[in-house]
mmCIF file of C-alpha atoms in Angstrom:
data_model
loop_
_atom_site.group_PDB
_atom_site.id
_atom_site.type_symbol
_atom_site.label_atom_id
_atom_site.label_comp_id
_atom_site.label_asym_id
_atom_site.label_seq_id
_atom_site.Cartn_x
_atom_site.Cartn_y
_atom_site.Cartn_z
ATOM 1 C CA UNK A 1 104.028 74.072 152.598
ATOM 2 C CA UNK A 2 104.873 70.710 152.585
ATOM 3 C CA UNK A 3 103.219 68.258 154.737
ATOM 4 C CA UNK A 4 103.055 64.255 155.171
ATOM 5 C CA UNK A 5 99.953 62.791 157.138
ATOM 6 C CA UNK A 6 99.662 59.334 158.888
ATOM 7 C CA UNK A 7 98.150 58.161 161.981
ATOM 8 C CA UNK A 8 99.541 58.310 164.908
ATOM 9 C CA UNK A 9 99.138 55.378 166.515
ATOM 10 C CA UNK A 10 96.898 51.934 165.675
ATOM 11 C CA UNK A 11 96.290 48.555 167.004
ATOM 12 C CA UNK A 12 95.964 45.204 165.521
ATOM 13 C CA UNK A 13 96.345 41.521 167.011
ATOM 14 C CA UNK A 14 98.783 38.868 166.081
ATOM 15 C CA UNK A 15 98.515 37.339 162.951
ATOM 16 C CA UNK A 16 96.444 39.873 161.970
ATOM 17 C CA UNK A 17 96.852 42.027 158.963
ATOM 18 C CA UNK A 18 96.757 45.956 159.037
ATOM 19 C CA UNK A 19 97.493 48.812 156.858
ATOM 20 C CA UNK A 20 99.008 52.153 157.657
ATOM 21 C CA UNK A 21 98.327 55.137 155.950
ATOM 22 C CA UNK A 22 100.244 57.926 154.008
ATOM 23 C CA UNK A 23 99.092 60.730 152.204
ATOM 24 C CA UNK A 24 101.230 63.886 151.082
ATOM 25 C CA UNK A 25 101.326 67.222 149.956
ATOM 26 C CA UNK A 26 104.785 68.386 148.705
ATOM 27 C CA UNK A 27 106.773 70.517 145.953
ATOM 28 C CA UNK A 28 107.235 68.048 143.275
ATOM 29 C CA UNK A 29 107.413 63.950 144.108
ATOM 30 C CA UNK A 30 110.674 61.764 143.293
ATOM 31 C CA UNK A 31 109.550 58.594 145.218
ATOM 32 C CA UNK A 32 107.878 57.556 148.560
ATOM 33 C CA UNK A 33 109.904 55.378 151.603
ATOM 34 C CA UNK A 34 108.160 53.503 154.320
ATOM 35 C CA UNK A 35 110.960 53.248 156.812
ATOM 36 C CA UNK A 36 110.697 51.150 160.498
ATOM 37 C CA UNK A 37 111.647 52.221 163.545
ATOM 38 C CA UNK A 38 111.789 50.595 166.825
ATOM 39 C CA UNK A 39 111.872 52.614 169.970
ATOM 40 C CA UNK A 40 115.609 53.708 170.563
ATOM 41 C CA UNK A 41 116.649 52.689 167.301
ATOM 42 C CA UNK A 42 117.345 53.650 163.803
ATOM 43 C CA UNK A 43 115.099 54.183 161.057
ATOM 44 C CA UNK A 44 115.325 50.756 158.398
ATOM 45 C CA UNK A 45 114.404 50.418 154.915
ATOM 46 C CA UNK A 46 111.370 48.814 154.028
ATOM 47 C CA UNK A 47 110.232 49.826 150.466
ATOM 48 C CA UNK A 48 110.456 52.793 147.651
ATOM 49 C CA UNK A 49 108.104 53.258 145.561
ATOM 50 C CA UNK A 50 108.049 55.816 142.446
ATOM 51 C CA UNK A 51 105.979 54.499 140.072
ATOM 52 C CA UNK A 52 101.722 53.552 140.769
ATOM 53 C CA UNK A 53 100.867 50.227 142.272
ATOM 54 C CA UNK A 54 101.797 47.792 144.869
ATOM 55 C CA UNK A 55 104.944 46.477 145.312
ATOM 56 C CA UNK A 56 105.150 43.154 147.365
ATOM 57 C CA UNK A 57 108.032 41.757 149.754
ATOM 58 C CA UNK A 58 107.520 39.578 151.937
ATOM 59 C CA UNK A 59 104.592 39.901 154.686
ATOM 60 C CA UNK A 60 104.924 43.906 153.789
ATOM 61 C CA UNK A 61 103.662 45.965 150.492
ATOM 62 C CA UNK A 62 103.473 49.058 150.045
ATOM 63 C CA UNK A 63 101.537 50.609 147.623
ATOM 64 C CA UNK A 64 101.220 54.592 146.066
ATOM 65 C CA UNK A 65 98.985 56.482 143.794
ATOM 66 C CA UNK A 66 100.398 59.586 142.869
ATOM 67 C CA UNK A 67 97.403 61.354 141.573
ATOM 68 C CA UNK A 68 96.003 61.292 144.716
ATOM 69 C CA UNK A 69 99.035 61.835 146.881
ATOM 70 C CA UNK A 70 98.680 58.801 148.964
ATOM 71 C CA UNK A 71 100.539 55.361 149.423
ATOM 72 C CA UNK A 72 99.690 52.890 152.424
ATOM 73 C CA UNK A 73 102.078 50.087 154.146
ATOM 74 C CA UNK A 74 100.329 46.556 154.228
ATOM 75 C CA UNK A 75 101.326 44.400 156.823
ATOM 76 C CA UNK A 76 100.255 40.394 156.529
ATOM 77 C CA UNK A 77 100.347 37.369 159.465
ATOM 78 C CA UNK A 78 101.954 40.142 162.160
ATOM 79 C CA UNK A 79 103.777 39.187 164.422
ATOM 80 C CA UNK A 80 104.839 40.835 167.738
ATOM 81 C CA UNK A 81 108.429 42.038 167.013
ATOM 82 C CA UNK A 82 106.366 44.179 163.941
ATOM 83 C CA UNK A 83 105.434 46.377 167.107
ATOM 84 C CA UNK A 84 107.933 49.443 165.869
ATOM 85 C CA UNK A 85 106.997 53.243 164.272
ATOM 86 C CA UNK A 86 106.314 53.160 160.371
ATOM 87 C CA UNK A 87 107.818 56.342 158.716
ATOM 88 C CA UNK A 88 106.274 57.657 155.397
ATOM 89 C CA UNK A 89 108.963 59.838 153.938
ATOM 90 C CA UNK A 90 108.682 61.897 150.454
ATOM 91 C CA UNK A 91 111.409 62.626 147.833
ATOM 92 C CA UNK A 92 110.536 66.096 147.281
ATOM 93 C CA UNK A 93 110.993 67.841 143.481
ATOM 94 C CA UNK A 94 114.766 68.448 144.711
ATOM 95 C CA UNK A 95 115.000 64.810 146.410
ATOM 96 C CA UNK A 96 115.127 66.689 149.956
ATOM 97 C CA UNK A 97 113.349 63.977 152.098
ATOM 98 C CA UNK A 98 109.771 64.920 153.425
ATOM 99 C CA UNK A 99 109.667 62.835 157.016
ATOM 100 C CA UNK A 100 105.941 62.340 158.571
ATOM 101 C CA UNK A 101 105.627 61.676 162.050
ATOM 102 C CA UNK A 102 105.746 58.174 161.982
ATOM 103 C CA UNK A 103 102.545 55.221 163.003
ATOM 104 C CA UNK A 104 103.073 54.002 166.377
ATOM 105 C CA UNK A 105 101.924 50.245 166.071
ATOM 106 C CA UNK A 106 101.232 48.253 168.404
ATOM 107 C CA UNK A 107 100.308 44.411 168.402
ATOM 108 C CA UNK A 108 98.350 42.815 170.735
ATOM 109 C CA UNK A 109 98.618 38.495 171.346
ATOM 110 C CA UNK B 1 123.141 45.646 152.359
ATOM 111 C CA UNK B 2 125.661 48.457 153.019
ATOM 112 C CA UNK B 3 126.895 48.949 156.803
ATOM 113 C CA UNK B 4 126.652 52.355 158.552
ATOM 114 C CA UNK B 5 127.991 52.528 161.973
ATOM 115 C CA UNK B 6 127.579 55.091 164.644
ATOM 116 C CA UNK B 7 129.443 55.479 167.538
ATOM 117 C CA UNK B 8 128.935 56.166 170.440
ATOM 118 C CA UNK B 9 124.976 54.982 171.146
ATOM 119 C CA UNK B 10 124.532 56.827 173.901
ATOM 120 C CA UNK B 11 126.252 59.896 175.846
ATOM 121 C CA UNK B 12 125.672 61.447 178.903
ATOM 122 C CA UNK B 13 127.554 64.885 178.981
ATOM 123 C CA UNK B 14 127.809 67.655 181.039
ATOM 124 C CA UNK B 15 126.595 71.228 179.907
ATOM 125 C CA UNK B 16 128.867 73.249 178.425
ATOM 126 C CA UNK B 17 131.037 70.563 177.052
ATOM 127 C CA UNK B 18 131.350 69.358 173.943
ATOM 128 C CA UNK B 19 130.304 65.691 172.236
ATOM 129 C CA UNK B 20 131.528 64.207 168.963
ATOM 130 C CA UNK B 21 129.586 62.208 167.181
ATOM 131 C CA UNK B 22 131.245 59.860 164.349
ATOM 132 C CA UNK B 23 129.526 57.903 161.475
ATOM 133 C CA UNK B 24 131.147 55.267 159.015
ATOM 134 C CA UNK B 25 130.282 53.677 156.200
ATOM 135 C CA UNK B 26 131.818 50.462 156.834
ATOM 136 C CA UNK B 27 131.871 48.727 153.167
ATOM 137 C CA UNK B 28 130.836 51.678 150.819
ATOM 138 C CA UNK B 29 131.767 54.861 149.936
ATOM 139 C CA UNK B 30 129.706 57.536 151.013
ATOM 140 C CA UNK B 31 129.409 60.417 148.642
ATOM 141 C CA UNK B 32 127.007 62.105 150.926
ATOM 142 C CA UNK B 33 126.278 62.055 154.906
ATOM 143 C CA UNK B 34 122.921 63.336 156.122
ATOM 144 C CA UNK B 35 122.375 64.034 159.843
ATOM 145 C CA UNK B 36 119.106 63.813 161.420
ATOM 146 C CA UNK B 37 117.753 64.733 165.205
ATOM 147 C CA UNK B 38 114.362 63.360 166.150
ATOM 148 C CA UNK B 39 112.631 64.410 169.364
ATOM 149 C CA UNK B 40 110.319 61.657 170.891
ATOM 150 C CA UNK B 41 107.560 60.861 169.108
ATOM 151 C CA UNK B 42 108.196 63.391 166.421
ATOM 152 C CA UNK B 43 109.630 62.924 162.821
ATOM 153 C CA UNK B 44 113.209 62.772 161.850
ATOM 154 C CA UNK B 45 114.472 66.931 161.276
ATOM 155 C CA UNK B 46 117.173 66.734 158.361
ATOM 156 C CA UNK B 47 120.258 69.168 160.606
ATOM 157 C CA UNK B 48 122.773 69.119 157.318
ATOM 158 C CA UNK B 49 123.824 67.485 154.420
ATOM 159 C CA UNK B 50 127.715 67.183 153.792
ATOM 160 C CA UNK B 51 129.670 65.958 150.759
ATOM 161 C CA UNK B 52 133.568 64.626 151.204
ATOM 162 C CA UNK B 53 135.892 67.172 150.811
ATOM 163 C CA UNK B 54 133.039 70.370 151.034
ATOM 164 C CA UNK B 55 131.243 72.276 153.758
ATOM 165 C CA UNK B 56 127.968 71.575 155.074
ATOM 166 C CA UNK B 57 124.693 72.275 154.038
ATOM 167 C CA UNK B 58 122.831 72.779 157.030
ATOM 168 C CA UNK B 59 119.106 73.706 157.341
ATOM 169 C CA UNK B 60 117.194 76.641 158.045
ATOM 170 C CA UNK B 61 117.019 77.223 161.887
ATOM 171 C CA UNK B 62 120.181 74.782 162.767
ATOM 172 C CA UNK B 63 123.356 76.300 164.101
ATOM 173 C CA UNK B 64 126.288 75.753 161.880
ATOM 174 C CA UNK B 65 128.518 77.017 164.984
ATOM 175 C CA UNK B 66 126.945 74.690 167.182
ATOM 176 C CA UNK B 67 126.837 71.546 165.346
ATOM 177 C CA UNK B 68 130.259 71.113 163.553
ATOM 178 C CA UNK B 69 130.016 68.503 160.566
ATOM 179 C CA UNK B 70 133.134 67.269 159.068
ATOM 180 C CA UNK B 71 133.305 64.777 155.913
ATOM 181 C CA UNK B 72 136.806 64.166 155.769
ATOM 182 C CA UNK B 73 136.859 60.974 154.009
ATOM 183 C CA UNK B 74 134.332 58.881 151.951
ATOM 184 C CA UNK B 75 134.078 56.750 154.822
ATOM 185 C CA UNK B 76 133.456 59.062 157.972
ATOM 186 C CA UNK B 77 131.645 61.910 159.077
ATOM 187 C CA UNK B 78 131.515 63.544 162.424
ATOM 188 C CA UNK B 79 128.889 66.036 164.276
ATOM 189 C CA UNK B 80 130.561 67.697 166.994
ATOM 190 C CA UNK B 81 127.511 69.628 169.526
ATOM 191 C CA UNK B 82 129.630 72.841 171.217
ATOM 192 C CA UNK B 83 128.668 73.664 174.571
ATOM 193 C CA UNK B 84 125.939 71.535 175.084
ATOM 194 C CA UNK B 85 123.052 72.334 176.694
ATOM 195 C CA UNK B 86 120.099 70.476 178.394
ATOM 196 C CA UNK B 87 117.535 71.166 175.175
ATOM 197 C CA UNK B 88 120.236 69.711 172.712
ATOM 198 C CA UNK B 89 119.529 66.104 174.290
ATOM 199 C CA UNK B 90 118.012 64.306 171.966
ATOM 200 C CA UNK B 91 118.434 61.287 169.337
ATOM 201 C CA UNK B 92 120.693 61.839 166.778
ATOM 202 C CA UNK B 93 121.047 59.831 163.009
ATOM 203 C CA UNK B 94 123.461 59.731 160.408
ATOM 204 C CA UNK B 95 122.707 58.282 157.220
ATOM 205 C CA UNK B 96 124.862 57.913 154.535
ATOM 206 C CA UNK B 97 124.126 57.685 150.543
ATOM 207 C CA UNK B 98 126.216 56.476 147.616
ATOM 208 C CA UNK B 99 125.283 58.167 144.763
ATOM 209 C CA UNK B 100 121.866 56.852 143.661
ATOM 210 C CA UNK B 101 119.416 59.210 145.542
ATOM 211 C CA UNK B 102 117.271 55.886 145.984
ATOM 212 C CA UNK B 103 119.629 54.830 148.373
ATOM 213 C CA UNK B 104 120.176 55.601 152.284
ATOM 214 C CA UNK B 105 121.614 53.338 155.162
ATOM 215 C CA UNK B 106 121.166 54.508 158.526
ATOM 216 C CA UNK B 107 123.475 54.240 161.860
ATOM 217 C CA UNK B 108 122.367 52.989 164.642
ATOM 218 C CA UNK B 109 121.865 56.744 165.974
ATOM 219 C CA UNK B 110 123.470 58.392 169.581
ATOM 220 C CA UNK B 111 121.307 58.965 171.831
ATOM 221 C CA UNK B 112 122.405 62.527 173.899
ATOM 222 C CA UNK B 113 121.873 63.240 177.287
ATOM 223 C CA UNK B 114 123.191 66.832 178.264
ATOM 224 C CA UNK B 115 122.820 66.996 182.239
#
């Protein structure tokens, strides 16, 4: 089957950094998303990644290594409002998105 | 980036009635519409995938009679829930593409109460 693992929920502090997770198990890989979501809202784009290594924007990069089926979501100098759900999701071989679960993070002053 | 709007964001309803949903891509053309449900604090569950112009692909386990997709256009889509019932409440996402698989802009999502 196909499956996509991440936390479920962390803590870090303000201005803190922290990094979130992701590994995955699926029929074929076309890419990787990190997606946020705050509560009663829609998912938003944060970063694709296809190819190995970190990609950098902003306080957020994500990074993926394929031959081990796991990427993580960096977050620098957080901030409060970063308090949201981060969504792994996987491109599968037919580029059917894979969703996991989602990171509840939380972000303490 | 590209505009997706959803309307309505939230709906109470009584059950056995029925609830449109409508999603437009405001400054693109959307070759494909996905729509999504997500229980609380559980992952987004693809429902269908519809192209303008062609029936909908819907996924294993979700009732094509029950949730009526239409892609009339490039720019809209609609989900219609028939005779709602109390454990179709949930949150409900559209997201439409453009072509390059890479891409994907998400409403705002409708957030169904069935009472």
């Amino acid at each position: 089957g196909q499956n996509i693992d991440q936390p479920t929920e962390m803590t870090a502090t303000e201005g803190a950094i922290v990094q979130i997770n992701c590994t995955y198990q699926t029929s074929g890989f076309n890419g990787l998303f990190w997606y946020q979501q705050h509560a009663g809202e829609a998912p938003t784009f944060l970063s694709y990644n296809v190819l190995d290594g970190l990609e950098e924007k902003g306080r957020f990069s994500s990074f993926l290594s394929r031959s081990k089926g796991y990427s993580y979501l960096l977050l620098k100098e957080l901030q409060m409002k970063d308090s949201a759900s981060y969504l792994c999701a996987v491109f599968d071989s037919n580029y059917q998105l894979i969703w996991g679960a989602g990171t509840k993070l939380i972000i303490k002053p | 980036g590209a505009v997706v709007s959803q309307h309505p964001s939230r709906v109470i309803c009584k059950s056995g009635t029925s609830v449109k949903i409508e999603c437009r891509s405001l400054d693109f053309q959307a070759t494909t519409m996905f729509w999504y449900r997500q229980f609380p604090k559980q992952s987004l569950m693809l429902m269908a995938t519809s192209n303008e112009g062609s029936k909908a692909t819907y996924e294993q386990g979700v009732e094509k009679d029950k949730f009526l997709i239409n892609h009339a256009s490039l720019t809209l889509s609609t989900l219609t829930v028939t005779s709602a019932h109390p454990e179709d409440s949930s949150f409900y996402i559209c997201s439409a593409g453009t072509g390059d698989v890479t891409e994907a802009f998400f409403g705002q999502g409708t957030r169904l109460t069935v009472v």
